[in-house]
Coordinates of C-alpha atoms in Angstrom, one line a residue:
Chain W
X1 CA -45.2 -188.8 -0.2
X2 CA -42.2 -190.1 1.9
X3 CA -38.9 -187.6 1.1
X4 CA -35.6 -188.2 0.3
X5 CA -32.7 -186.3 1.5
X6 CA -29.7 -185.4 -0.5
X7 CA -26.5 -183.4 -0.3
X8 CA -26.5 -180.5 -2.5
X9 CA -23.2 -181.4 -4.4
X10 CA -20.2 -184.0 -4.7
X11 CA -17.1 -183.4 -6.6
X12 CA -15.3 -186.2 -8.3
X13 CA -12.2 -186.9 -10.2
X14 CA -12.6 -188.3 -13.7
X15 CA -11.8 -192.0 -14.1
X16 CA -12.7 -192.2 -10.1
X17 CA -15.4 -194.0 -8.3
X18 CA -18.4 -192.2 -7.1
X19 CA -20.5 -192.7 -3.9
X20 CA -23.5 -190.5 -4.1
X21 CA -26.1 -191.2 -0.4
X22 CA -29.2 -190.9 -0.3
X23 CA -31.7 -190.7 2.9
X24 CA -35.2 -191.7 3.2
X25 CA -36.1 -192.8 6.9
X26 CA -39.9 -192.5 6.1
X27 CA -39.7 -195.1 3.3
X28 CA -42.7 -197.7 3.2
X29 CA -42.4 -200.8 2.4
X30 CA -43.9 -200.9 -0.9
X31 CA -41.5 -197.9 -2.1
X32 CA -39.5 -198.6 -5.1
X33 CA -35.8 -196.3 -5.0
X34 CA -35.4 -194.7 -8.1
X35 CA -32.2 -193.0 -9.3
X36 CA -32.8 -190.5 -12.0
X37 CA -30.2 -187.9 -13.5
X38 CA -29.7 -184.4 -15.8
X39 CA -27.6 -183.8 -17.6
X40 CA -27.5 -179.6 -18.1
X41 CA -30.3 -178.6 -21.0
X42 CA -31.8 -182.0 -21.0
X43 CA -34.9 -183.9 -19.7
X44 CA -34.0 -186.4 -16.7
X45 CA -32.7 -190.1 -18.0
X46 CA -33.5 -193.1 -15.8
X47 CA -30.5 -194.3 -14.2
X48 CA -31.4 -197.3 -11.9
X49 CA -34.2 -198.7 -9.6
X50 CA -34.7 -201.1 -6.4
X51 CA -36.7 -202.6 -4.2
X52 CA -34.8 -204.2 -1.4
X53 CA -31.5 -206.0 -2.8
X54 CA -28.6 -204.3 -4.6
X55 CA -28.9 -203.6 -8.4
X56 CA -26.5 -203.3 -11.2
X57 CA -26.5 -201.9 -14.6
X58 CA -24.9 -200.4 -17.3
X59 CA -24.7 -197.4 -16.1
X60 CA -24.3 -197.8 -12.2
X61 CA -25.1 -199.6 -9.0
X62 CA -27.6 -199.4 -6.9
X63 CA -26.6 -200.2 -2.9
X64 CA -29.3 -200.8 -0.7
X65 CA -29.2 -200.5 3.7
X66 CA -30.8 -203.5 4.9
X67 CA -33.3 -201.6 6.8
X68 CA -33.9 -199.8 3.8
X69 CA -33.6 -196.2 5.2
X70 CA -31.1 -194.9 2.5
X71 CA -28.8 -196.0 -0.4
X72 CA -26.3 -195.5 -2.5
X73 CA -25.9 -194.9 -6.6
X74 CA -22.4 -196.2 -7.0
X75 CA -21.0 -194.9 -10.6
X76 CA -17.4 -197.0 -10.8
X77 CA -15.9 -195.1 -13.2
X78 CA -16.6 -191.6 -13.2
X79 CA -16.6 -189.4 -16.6
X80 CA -17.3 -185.8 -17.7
X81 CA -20.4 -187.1 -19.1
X82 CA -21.3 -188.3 -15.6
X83 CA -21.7 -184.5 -14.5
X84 CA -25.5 -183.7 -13.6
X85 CA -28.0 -183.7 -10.9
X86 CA -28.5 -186.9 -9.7
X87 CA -32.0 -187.4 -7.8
X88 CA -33.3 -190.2 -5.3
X89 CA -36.7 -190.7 -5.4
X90 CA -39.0 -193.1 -3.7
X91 CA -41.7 -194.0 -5.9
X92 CA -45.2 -195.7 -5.1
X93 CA -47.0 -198.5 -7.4
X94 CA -48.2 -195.2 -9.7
X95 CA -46.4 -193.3 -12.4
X96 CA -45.7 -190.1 -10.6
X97 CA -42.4 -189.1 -9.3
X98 CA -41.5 -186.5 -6.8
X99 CA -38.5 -184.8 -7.4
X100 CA -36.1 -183.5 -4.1
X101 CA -33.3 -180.9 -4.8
X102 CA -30.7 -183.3 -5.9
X103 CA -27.1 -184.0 -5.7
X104 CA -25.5 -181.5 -8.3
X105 CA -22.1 -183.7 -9.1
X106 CA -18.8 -181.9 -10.5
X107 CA -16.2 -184.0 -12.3
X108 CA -13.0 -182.7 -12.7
X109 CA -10.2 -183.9 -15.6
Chain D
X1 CA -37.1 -196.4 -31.7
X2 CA -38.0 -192.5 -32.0
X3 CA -38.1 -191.4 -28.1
X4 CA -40.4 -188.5 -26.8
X5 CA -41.0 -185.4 -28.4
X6 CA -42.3 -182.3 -27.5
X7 CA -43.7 -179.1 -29.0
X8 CA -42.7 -176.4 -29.8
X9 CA -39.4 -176.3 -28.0
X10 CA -39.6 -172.7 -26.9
X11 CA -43.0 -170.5 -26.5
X12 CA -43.5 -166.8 -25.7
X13 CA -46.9 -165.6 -24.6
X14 CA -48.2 -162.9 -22.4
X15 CA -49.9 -163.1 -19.2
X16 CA -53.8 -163.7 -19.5
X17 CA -53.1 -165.4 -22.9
X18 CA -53.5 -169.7 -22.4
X19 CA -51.1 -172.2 -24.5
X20 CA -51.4 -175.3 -25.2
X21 CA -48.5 -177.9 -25.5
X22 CA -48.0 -181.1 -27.0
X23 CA -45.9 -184.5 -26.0
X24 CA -46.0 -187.5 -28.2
X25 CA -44.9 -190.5 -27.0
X26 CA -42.5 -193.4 -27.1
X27 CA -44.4 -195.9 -29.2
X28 CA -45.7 -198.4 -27.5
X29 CA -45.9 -196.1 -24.4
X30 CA -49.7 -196.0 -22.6
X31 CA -48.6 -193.4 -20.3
X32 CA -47.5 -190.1 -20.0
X33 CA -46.9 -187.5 -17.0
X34 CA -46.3 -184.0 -17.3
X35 CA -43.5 -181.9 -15.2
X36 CA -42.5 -178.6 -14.6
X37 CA -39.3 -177.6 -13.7
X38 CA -38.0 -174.0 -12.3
X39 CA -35.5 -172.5 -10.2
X40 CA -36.7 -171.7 -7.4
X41 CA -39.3 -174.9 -7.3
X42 CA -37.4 -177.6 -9.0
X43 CA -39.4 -180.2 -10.7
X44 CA -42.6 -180.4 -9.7
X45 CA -45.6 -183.6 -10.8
X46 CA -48.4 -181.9 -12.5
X47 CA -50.5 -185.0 -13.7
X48 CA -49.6 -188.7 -15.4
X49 CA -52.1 -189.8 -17.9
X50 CA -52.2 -193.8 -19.1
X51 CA -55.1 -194.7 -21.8
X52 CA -56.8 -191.8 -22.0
X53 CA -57.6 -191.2 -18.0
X54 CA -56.3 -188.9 -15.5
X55 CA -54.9 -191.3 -13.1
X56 CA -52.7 -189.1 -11.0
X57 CA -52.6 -185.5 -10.3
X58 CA -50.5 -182.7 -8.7
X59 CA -50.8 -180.1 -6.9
X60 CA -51.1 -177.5 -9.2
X61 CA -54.2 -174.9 -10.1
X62 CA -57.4 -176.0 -12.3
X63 CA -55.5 -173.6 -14.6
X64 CA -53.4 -176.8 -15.3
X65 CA -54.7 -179.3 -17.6
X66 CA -54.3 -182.3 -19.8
X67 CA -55.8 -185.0 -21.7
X68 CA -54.2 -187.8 -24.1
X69 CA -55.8 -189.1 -27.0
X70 CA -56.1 -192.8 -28.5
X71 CA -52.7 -192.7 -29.6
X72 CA -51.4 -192.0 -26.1
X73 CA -50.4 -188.6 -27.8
X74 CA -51.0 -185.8 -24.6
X75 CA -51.1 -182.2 -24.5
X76 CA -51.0 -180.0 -22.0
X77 CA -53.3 -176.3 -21.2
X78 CA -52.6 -173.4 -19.2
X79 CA -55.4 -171.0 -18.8
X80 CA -54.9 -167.5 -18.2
X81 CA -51.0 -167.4 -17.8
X82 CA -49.6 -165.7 -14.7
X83 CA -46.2 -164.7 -14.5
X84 CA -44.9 -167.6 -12.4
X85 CA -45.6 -170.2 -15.3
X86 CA -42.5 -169.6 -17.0
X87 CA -40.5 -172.7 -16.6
X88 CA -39.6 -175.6 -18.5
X89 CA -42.7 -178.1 -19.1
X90 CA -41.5 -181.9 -19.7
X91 CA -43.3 -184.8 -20.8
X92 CA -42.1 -188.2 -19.4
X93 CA -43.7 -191.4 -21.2
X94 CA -43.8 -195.2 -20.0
X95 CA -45.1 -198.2 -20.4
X96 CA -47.0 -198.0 -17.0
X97 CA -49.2 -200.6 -15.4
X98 CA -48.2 -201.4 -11.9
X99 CA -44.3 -202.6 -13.1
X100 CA -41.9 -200.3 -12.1
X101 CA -40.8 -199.2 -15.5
X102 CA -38.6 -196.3 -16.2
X103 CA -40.2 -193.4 -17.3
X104 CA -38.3 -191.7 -20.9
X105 CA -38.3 -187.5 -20.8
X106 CA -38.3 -185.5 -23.7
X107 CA -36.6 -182.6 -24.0
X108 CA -39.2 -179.8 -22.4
X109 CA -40.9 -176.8 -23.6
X110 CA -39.6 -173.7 -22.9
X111 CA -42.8 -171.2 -21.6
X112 CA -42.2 -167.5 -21.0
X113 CA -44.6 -165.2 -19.9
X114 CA -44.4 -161.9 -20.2

């Protein structure tokens, strides 16, 4: 399973954009990038996923390198809710994901 | 739309003892994974289930087991509980297939072992 490296944690002021990187230089290229976060007490909640071009949604963007060896989950307006872990994962054509350690992001009023 | 649930929400057994937990999912959903998260381990795969098979798997001890049932309903059996089981166990259903669809998490079990 290729890994995915992550810095422990970010701090962020509310109402500010976010940048949170993400490295995986063994990535194949059939490896979808998923963004997944948690919220403290709760089960993960799907954030975002791509394959090779950016990606936006309600919730966030997803940046892609062109040679695919890391991204970025781009939140553009950070909030208190927004604090949680925030994991990259590289996911295969199957159901399972493997879980790193996860960026632990702080928001601050 | 109801999302996934999970129960009980909290369990306390002893070591030796087995448990068995349950996850019913999302309707509509076909498949269903099992995780389990700790401290010192984070979240870890222990298996995915989609209609009724066993069609990915873990690392974890035959201790660990699963099936789902025709409703895509799944539940999940320890065996002889150690010690180093207590963690949260969560459930994650999909629609699965090959598509890369998100996967929805219920809220976990809470195991302790005593």
């Amino acid at each position: 399973d290729a890994k995915t490296t992550q810095p422990n944690s970010m701090e962020s002021n509310e109402e500010e954009p976010v940048h949170l990187p993400c490295n995986h230089s063994t990535i194949s290229g059939t490896d979808y990038i998923h963004w997944y976060r948690q919220l403290p007490s709760q089960g993960p909640e799907y954030v975002i996923h791509g394959l090779t071009s950016n990606v936006n949604n309600r919730m966030a963007s997803l940046a892609i390198a062109e040679d695919r060896k890391s991204s970025t989950l781009i939140l553009h307006r950070a909030t208190l809710r927004d604090a949680a872990v925030y994991y990259c994962i590289l996911r295969d054509n199957t159901d399972k994901l493997i879980f790193g350690t996860g960026t632990r992001l702080q928001v601050f009023p | 739309k109801a999302g996934v649930t999970q129960t009980p929400r909290y369990l306390i057994k002893t070591r030796g003892q087995q448990v068995t937990l349950s996850c019913s999912p999302i309707s509509g959903h076909r498949s269903v994974s099992w995780y389990q998260q700790t401290p010192g381990q984070g979240l870890q795969f222990l298996f995915e289930y989609f209609s009724e098979t066993q069609r990915n798997k873990g690392n974890f001890p035959g201790r660990f087991s699963g099936r789902q049932f025709s409703n895509s309903r799944s539940e999940m059996n320890v065996s002889t509980l150690e010690l180093g089981d207590s963690a949260l166990y969560l459930c994650a259903s999909s629609l699965g297939g090959l598509v890369q669809y998100e996967q929805y998490f219920g809220p976990g079990t809470r195991l302790t072992v005593t």
